[in-house]
Structures are given as C-alpha cells and as structure tokens.
PDB file of C-alpha atoms and ligand atoms in Angstrom:
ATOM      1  CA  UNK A  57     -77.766  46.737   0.660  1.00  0.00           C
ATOM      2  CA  UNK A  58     -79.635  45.255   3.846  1.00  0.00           C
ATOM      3  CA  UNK A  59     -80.777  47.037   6.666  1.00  0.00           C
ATOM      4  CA  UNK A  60     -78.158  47.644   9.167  1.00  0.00           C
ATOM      5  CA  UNK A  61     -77.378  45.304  12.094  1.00  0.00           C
ATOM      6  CA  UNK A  62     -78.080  46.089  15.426  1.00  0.00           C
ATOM      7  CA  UNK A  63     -74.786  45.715  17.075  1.00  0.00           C
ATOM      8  CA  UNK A  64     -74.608  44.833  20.777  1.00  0.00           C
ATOM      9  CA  UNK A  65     -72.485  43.875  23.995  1.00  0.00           C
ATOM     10  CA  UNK A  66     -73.015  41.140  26.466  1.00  0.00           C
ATOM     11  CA  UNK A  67     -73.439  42.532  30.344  1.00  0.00           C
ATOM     12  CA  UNK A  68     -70.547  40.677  31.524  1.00  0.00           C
ATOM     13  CA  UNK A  69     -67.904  43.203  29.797  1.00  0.00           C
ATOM     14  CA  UNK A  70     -69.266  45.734  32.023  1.00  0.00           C
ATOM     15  CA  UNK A  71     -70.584  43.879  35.124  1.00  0.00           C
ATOM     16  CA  UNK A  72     -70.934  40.966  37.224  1.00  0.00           C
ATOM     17  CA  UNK A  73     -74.822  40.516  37.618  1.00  0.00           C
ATOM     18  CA  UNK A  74     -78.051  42.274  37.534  1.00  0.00           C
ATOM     19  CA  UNK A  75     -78.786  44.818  40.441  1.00  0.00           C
ATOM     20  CA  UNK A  76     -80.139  48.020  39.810  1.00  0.00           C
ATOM     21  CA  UNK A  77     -76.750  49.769  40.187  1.00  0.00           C
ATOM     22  CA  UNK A  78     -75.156  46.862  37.727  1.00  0.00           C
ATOM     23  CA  UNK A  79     -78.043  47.514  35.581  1.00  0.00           C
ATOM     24  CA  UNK A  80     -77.251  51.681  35.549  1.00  0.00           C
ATOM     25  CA  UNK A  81     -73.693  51.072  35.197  1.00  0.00           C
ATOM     26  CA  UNK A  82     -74.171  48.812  32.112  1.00  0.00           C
ATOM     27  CA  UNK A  83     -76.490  50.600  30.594  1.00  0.00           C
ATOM     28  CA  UNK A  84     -74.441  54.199  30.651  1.00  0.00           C
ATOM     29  CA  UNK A  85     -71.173  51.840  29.422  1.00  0.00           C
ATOM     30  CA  UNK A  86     -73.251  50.370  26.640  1.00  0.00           C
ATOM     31  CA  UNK A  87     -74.458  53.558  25.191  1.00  0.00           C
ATOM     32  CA  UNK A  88     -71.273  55.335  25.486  1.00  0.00           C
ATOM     33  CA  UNK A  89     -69.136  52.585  23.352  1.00  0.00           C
ATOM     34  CA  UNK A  90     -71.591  53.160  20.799  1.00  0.00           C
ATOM     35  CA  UNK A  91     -73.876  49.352  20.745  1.00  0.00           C
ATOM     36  CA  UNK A  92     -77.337  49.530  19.823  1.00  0.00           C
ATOM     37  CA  UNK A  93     -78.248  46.420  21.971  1.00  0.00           C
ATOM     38  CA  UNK A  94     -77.427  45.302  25.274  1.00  0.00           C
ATOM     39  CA  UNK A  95     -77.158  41.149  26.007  1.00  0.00           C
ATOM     40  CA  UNK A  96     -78.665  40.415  29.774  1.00  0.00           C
ATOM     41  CA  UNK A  97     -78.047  37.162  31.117  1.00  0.00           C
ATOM     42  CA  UNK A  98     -81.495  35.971  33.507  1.00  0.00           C
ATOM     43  CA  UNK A  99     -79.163  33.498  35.592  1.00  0.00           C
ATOM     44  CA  UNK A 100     -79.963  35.911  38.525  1.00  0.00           C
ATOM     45  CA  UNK A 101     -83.439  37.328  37.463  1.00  0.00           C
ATOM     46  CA  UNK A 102     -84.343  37.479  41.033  1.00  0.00           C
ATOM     47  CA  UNK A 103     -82.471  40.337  41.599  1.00  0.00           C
ATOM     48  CA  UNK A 104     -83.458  42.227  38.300  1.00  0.00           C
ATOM     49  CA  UNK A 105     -85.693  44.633  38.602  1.00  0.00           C
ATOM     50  CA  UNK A 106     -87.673  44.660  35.835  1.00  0.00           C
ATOM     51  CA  UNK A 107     -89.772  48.413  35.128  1.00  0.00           C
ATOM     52  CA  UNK A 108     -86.862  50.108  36.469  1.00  0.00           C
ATOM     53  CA  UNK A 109     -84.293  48.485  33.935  1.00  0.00           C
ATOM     54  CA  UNK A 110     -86.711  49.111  31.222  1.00  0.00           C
ATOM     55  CA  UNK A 111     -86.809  52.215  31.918  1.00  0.00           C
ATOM     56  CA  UNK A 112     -82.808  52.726  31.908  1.00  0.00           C
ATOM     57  CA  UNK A 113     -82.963  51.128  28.329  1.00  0.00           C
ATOM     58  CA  UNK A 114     -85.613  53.208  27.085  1.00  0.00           C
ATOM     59  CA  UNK A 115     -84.113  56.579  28.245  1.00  0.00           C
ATOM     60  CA  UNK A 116     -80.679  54.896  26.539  1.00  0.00           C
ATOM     61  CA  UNK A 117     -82.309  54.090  23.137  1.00  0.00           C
ATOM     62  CA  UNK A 118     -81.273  50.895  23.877  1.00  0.00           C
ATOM     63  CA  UNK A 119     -82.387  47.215  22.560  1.00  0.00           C
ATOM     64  CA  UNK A 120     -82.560  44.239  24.957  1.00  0.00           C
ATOM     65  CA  UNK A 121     -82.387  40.974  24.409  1.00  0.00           C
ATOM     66  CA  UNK A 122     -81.887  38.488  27.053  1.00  0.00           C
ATOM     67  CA  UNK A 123     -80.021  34.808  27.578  1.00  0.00           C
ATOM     68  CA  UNK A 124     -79.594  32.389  29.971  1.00  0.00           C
ATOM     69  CA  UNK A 125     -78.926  28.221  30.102  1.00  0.00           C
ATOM     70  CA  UNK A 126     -80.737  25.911  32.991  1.00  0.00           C
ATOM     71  CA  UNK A 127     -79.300  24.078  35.556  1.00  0.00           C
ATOM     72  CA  UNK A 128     -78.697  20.094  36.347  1.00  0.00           C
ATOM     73  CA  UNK A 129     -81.640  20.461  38.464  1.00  0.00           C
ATOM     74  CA  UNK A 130     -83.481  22.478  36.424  1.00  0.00           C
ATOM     75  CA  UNK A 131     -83.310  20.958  33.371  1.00  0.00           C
ATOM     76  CA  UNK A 132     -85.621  20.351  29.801  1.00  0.00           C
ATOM     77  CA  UNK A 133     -83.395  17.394  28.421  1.00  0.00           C
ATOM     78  CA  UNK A 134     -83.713  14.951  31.624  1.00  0.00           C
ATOM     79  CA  UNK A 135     -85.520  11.994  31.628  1.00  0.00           C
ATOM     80  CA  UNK A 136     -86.731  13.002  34.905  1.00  0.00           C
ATOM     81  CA  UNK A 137     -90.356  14.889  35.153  1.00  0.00           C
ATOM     82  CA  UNK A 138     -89.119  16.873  38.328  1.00  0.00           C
ATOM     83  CA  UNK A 139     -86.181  18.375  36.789  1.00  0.00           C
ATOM     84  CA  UNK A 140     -87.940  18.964  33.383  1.00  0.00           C
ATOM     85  CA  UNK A 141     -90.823  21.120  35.398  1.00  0.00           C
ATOM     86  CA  UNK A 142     -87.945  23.072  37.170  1.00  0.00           C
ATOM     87  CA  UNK A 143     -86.625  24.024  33.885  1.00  0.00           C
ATOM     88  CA  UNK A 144     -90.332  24.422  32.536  1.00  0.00           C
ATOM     89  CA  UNK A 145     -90.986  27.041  35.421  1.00  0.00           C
ATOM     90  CA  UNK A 146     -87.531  28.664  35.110  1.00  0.00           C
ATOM     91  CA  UNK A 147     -88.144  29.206  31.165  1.00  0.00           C
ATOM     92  CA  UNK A 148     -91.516  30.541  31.828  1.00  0.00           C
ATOM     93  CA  UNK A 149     -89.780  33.011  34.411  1.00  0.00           C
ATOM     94  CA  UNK A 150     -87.911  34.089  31.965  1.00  0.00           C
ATOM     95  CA  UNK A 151     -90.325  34.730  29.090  1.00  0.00           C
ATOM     96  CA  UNK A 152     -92.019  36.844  31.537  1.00  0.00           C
ATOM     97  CA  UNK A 153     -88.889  38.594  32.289  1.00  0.00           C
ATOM     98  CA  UNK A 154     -87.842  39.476  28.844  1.00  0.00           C
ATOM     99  CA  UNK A 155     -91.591  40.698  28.237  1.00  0.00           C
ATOM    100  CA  UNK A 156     -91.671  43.106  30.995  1.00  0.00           C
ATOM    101  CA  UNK A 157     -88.478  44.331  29.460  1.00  0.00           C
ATOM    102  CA  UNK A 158     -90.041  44.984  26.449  1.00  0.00           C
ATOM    103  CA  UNK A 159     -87.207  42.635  24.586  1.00  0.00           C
ATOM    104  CA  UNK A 160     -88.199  40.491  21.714  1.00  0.00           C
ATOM    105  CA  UNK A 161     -85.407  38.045  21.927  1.00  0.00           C
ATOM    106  CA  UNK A 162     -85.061  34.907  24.872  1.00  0.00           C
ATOM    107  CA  UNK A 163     -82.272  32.731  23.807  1.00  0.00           C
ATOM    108  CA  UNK A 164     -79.297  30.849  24.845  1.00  0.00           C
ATOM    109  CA  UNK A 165     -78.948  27.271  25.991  1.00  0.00           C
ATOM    110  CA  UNK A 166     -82.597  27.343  26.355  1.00  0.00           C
ATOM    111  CA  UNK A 167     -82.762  23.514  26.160  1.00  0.00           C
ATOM    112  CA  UNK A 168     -80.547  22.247  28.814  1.00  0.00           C
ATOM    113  CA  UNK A 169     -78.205  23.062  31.532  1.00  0.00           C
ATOM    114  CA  UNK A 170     -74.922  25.058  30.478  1.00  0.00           C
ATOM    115  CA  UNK A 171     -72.210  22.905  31.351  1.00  0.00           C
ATOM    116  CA  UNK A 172     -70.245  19.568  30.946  1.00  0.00           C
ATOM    117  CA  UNK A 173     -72.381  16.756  30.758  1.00  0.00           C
ATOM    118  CA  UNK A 174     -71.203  12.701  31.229  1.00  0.00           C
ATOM    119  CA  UNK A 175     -73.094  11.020  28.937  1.00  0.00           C
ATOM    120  CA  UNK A 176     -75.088  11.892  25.633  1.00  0.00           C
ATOM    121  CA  UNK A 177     -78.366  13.192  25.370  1.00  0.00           C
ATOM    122  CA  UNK A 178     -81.635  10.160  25.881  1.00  0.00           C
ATOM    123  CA  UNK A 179     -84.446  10.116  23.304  1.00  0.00           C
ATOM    124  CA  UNK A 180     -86.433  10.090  26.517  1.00  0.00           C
ATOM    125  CA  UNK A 181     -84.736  13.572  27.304  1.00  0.00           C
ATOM    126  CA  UNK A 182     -84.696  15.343  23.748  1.00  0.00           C
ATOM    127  CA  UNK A 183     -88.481  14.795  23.275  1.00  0.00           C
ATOM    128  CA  UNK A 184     -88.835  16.687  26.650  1.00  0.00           C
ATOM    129  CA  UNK A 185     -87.140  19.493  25.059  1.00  0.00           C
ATOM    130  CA  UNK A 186     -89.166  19.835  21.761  1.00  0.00           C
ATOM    131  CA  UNK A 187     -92.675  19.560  24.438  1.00  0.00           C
ATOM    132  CA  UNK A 188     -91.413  22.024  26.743  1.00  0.00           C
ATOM    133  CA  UNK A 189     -89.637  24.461  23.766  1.00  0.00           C
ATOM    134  CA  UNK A 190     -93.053  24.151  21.856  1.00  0.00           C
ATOM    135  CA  UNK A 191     -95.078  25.142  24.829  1.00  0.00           C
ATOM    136  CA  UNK A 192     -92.778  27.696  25.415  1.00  0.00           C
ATOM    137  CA  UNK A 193     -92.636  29.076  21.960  1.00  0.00           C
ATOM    138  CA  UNK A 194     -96.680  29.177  21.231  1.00  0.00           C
ATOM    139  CA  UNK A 195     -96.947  30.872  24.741  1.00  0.00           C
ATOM    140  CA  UNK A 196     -94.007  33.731  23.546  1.00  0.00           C
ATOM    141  CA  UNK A 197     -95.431  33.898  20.284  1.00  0.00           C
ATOM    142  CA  UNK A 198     -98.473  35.592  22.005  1.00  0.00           C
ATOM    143  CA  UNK A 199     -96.328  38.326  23.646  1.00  0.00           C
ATOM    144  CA  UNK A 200     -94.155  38.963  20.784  1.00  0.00           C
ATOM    145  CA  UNK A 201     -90.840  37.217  21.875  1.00  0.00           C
ATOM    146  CA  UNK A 202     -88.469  34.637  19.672  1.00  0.00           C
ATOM    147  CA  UNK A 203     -87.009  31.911  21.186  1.00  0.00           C
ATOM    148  CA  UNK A 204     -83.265  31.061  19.982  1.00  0.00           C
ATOM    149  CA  UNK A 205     -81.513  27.718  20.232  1.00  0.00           C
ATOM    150  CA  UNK A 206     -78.019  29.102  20.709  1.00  0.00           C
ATOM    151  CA  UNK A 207     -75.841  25.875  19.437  1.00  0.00           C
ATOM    152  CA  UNK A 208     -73.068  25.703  22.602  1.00  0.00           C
ATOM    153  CA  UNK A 209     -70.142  23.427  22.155  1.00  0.00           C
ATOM    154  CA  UNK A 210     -70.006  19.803  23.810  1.00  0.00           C
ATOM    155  CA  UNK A 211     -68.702  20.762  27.283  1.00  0.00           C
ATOM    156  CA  UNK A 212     -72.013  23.351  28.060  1.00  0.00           C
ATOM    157  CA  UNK A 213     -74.661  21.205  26.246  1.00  0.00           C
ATOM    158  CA  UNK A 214     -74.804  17.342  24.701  1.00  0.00           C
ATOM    159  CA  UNK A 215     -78.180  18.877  23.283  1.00  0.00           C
ATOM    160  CA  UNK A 216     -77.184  21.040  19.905  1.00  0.00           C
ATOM    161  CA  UNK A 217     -73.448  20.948  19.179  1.00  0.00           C
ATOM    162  CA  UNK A 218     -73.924  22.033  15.189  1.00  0.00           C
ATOM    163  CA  UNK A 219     -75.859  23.876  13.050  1.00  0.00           C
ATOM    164  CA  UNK A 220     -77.518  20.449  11.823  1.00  0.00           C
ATOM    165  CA  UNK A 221     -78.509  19.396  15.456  1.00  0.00           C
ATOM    166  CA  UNK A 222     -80.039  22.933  15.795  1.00  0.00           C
ATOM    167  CA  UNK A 223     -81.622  22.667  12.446  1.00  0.00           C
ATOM    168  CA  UNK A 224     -83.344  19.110  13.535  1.00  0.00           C
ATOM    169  CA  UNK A 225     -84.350  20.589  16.826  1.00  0.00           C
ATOM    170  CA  UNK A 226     -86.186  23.572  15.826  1.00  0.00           C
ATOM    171  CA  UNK A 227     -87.565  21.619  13.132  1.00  0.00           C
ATOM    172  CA  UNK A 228     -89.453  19.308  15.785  1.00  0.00           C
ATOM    173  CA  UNK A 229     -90.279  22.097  17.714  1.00  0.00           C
ATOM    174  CA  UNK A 230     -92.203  23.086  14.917  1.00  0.00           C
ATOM    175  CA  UNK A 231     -92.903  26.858  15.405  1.00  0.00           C
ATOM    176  CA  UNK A 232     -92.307  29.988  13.355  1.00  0.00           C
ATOM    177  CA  UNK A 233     -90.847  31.868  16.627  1.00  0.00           C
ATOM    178  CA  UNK A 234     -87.651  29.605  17.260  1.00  0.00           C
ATOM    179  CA  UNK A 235     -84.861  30.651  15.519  1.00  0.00           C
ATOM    180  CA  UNK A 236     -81.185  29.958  15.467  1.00  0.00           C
ATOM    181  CA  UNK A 237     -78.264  31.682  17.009  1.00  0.00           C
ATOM    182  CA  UNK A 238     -74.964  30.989  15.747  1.00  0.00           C
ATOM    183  CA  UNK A 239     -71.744  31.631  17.816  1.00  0.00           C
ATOM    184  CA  UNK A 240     -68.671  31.915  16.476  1.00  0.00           C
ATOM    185  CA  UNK A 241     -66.490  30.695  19.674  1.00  0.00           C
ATOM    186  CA  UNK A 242     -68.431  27.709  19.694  1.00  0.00           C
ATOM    187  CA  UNK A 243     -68.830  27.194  16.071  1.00  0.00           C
ATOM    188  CA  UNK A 244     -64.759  27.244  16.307  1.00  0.00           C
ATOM    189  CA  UNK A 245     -64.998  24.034  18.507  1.00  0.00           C
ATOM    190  CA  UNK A 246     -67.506  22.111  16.795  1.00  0.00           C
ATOM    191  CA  UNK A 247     -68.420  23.210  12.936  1.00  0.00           C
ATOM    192  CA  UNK A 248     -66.055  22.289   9.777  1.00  0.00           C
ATOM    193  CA  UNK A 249     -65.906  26.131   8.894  1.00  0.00           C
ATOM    194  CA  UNK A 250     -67.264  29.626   8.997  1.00  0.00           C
ATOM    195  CA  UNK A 251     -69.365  29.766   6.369  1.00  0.00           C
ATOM    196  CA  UNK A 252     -71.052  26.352   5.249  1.00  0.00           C
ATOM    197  CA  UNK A 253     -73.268  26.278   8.965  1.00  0.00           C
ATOM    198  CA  UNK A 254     -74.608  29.833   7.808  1.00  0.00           C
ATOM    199  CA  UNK A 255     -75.697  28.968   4.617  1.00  0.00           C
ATOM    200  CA  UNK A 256     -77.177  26.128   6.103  1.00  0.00           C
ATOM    201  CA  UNK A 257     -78.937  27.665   8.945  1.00  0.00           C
ATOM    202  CA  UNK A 258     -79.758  30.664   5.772  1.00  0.00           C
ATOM    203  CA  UNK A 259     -83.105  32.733   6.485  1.00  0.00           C
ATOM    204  CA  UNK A 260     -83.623  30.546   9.729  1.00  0.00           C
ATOM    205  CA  UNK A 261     -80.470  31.986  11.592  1.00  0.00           C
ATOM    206  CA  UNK A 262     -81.575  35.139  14.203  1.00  0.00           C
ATOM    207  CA  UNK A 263     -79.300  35.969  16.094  1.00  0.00           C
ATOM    208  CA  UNK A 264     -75.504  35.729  16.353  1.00  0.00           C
ATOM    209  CA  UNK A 265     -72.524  35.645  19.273  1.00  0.00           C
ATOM    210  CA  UNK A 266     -69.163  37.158  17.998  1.00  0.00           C
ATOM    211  CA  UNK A 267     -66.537  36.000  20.254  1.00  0.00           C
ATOM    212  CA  UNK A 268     -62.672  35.085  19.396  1.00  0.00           C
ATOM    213  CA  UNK A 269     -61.499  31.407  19.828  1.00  0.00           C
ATOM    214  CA  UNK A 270     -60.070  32.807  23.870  1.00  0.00           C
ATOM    215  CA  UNK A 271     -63.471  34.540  24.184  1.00  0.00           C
ATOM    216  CA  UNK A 272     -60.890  37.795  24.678  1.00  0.00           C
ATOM    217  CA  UNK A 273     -60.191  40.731  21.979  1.00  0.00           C
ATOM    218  CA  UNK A 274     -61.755  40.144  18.660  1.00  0.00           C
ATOM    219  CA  UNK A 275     -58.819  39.979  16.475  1.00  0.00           C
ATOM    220  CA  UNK A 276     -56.589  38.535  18.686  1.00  0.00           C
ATOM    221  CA  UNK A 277     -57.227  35.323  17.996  1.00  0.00           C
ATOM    222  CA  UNK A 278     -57.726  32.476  15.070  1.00  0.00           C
ATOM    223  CA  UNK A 279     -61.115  32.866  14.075  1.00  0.00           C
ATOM    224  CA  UNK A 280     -61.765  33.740  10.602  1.00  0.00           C
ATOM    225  CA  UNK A 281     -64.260  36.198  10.844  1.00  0.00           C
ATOM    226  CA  UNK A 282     -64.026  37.844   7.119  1.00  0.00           C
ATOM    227  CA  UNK A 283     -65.127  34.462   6.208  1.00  0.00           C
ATOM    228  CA  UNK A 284     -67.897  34.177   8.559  1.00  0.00           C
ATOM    229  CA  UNK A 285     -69.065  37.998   7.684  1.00  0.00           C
ATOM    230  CA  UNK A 286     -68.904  37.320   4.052  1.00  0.00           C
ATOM    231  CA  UNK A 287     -71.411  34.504   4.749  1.00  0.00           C
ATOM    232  CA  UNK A 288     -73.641  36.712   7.236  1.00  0.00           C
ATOM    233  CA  UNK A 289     -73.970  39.359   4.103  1.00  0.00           C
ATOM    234  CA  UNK A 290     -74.536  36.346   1.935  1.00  0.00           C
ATOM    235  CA  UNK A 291     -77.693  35.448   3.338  1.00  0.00           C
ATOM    236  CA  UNK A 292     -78.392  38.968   4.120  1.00  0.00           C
ATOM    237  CA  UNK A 293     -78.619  38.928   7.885  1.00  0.00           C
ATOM    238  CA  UNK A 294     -79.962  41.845   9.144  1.00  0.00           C
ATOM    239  CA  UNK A 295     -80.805  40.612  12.546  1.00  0.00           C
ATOM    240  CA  UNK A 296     -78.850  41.471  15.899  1.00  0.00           C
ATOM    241  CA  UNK A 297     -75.046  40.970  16.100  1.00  0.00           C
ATOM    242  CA  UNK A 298     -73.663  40.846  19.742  1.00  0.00           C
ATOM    243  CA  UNK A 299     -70.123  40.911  21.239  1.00  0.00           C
ATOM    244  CA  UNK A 300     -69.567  38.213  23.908  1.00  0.00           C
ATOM    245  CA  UNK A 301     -65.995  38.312  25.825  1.00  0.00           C
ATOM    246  CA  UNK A 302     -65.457  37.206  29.565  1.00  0.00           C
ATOM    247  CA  UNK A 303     -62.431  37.624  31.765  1.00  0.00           C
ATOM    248  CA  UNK A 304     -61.602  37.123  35.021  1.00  0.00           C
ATOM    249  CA  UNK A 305     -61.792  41.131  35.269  1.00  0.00           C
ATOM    250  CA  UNK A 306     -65.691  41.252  35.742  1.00  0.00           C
ATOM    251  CA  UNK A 307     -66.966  37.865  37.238  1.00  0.00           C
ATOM    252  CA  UNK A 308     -70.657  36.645  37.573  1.00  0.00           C
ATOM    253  CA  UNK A 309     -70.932  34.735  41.065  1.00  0.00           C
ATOM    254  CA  UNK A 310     -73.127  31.798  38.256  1.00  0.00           C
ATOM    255  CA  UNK A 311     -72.275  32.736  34.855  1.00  0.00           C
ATOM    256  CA  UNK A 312     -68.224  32.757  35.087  1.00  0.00           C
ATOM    257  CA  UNK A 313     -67.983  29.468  36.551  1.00  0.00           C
ATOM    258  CA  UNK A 314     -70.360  28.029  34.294  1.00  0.00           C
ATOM    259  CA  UNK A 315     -68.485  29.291  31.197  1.00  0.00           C
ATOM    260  CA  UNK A 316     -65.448  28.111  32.592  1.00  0.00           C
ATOM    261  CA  UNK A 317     -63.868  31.767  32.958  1.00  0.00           C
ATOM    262  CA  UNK A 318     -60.396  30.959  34.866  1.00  0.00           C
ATOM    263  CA  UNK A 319     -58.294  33.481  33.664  1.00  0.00           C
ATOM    264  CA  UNK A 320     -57.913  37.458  32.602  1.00  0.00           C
ATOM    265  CA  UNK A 321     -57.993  38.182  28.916  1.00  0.00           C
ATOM    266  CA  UNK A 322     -58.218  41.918  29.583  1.00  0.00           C
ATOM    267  CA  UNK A 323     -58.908  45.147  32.436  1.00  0.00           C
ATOM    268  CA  UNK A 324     -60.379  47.396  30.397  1.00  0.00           C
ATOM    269  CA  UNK A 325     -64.022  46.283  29.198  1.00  0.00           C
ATOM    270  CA  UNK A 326     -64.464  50.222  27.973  1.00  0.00           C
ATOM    271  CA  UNK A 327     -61.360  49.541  25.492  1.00  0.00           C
ATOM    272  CA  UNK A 328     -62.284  46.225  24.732  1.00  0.00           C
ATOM    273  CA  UNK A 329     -65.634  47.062  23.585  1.00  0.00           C
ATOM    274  CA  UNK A 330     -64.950  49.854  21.243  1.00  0.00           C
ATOM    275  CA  UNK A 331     -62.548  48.438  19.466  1.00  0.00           C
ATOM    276  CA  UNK A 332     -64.932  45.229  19.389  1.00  0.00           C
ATOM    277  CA  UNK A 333     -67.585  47.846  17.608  1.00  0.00           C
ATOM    278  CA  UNK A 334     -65.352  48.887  15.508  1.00  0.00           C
ATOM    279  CA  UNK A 335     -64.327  45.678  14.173  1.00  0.00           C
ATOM    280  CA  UNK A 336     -67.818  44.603  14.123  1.00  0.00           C
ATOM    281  CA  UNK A 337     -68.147  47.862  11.917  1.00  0.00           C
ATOM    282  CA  UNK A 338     -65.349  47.030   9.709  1.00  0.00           C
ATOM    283  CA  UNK A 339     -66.169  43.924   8.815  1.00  0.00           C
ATOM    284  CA  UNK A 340     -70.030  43.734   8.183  1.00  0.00           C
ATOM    285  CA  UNK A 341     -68.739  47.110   5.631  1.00  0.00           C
ATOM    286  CA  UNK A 342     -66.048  44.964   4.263  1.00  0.00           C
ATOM    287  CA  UNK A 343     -68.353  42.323   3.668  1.00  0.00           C
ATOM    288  CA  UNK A 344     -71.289  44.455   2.379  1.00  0.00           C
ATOM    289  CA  UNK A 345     -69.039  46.106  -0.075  1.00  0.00           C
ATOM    290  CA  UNK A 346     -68.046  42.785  -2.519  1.00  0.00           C
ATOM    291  CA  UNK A 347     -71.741  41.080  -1.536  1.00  0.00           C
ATOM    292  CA  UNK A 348     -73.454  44.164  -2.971  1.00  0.00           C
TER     293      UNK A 348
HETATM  294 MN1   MN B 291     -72.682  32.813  23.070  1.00  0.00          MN
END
C-alpha cells in the first residue's frame, strides 16, 4: 500500500485570478470540498499577495503548488536573447513566488509560451530551454522547490508534446529537481494510451493533471481513467494528484483565453469538485485494491 495522494483542485473552479479576496474565497471552497492541495496559476503574480495567502493556506491545512506557461514575448524556446531573458526573469519571479508561499512544486509549461505556435520548435530555441531550465532548477534546488515539465498538447506548446519529448528534455536539463507532470486531457490528444507514457515516465513522473477529454466533469467524458489509475498504482505514485476543469462559468482575464475556454461545461464549481474528489477517491481505491 503507498502513501496516500494528496488530492487537489486548480483555482480556476473557484475563481478568476489571484486577489486577496479570490485568494480567501478559494481557499475556504478548497477546504470545504475536501482537497488537500490547492493549484495557483502565477499568470497574474502581480496581484498575489504573497505572506497573506500563505497564511490563508496555513490556517486551511492546505498544500500549494503553483503553475503557469510564458508568453510570445516572454519566452525560453526563442531564438531570440530578448525574449529568452523575459522568460528567464518571469521564471525567476515565479520561483520566488512559490517560495514565499512555502510550496514545493513550480510547474506547468515552464518552457515556452502556452499557446498555438506556427512553426516547430529551432535547435537554436530548445537549447535555450535546457540553459535557462538548468539555471532555474540548481537555483530552486537551493530553496527546496521542483520544477515540472507539464507535457501540453501541440496547440499550447511545439516544445514537449509526449512523454518521450519530456523524457529527452529533462534528461538534458540534467538535474535531480525536474520532474514530470503528466495530464490526462492532453495525454488524450497526443499519447497512444493511458498507461504505456506512465510506465515510461515510471519513478520520474511528479505530478499529475486529471482532466476529462472537454476539460468538464470527470466522468463525463472518454477518457479511460481506470486505465490510467491502474498505471499510477503501478508505479506507485504517491505524489500530488490535481483536478483541472475550466468553463466559461469562472474566467481568468489571461488564463481562459489562453486555454482556449469558449464555452460552459458547468455553474456549479462546488458540485463539480466534490464529485471530482470523489471520483479521484474511487478510483486511486479501485486501483490500489487489485495492485496490492
Ligand atoms: Mn494541466
């Protein structure tokens, strides 16, 4: 039997962005559908405010971990120094963010901008990446913090698509503190299955996304997620399991449009995320019980 998964929600089922009374709000939602964990995106850091939200988490019991993706002008895969430094400072930003929130996880599409790019990525660009990743990595690995390389599907990145890409990546980067983080929305668009990228990815993978194939209610969708829990007990994953669902409902002013959120999957994020616990629940049990 491993040790139990932390289980937790994405900000965006609750709210929008990251002021203090978005933060509160959050926080009290979070706790009261049960998670262990709550997901904060950085792509408005500005307005975070940092001692007081640690504070809310603390008095909570609540885990952080935090995410985010760069911009096109802010961005570690260009071939163009400018834009690589405005990606370099924004990362660093970040690491400093997650530290003062006393999380232990920065990940996401740490390695480029989140959306559609028009060509595929330059040799020129992905050994920016692995410099500015490795800097990044040796500098979090003094404060405690992992990095994850979330693999995003080819309309947010032309970086990592697969679990191989993400594999070769953090194998360049070269440190002990980059892990992978496996999402099953876009592991739906890209991978063969379920279960061969997680035995692949095996002691390496640290942190996962569980989101159906319309990013709406778990279960309402295609994804085969007994599969893809089988393989998570196979390996013995023990790390931190979070729910990720958008909707039109609760809209970033950043985030949304960047995800491509057009439409409303559901109203009720308070609904929605219990019963997205619950199957979380069900299934890592299910799974534990013919793995054991
Ligand atoms: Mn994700």
């Amino acid at each position: 039997m491993t040790a139990r998964n932390p289980i937790g929600v994405h900000a965006l089922v609750w709210v929008g962005g990251t002021r203090p009374d978005e933060i509160a709000e959050a926080v009290r939602r979070t706790r009261a559908a049960g998670f262990d964990l709550l997901e904060l995106s950085l792509h408005e850091m500005e307005v975070l405010d940092v001692a007081d939200t640690r504070r809310a988490l603390q008095d909570a019991g609540l885990q952080v971990a935090c995410s985010r993706g760069l911009a096109f002008d802010a961005d570690v895969s260009s071939d163009d120094p400018e834009v690589v430094a405005r990606g370099a400072a924004i990362l660093q930003d970040s690491l400093e963010v997650v530290a003062g929130l006393g999380g232990s996880v920065l990940t996401g599409a740490l390695y480029s901008a989140l959306g559609k790019y028009g060509r595929p990525l330059t040799s020129a660009g992905r050994a920016n990446v692995v410099a500015v990743l490795r800097d990044l990595a040796r500098e979090a690995a003094g404060r405690d913090v992992t990095l994850g390389l979330e693999i995003c599907n080819r309309y947010e990145t032309n970086v990592i698509n697969t679990a191989r890409d993400a594999l070769r990546l953090a194998d360049d980067i070269g440190e002990d503190n980059v892990m992978i983080h496996l999402d099953t929305y876009h592991m739906n668009i890209e991978e063969s299955d379920f279960v061969t990228p997680v035995l692949e990815v095996g002691d390496r993978l640290g942190y996962v996304h569980i989101g159906e194939n319309h990013r709406g209610y778990l279960g309402s969708g295609s994804i085969d997620f007994p599969a893809f829990f089988h393989a998570l007990a196979t390996i013995g994953f023990d790390g931190p399991i979070t729910f990720e669902s958008f909707s039109s409902a609760v809209v970033s002013p950043t985030l949304s449009n960047d995800l491509a959120v057009w439409r409303s999957l559901w109203t009720d994020g308070d609904d929605l995320a219990r019963r997205a616990h619950q199957f979380i629940e069900t299934h890592l049990a299910a799974a534990a019980s013919i793995s054991a």
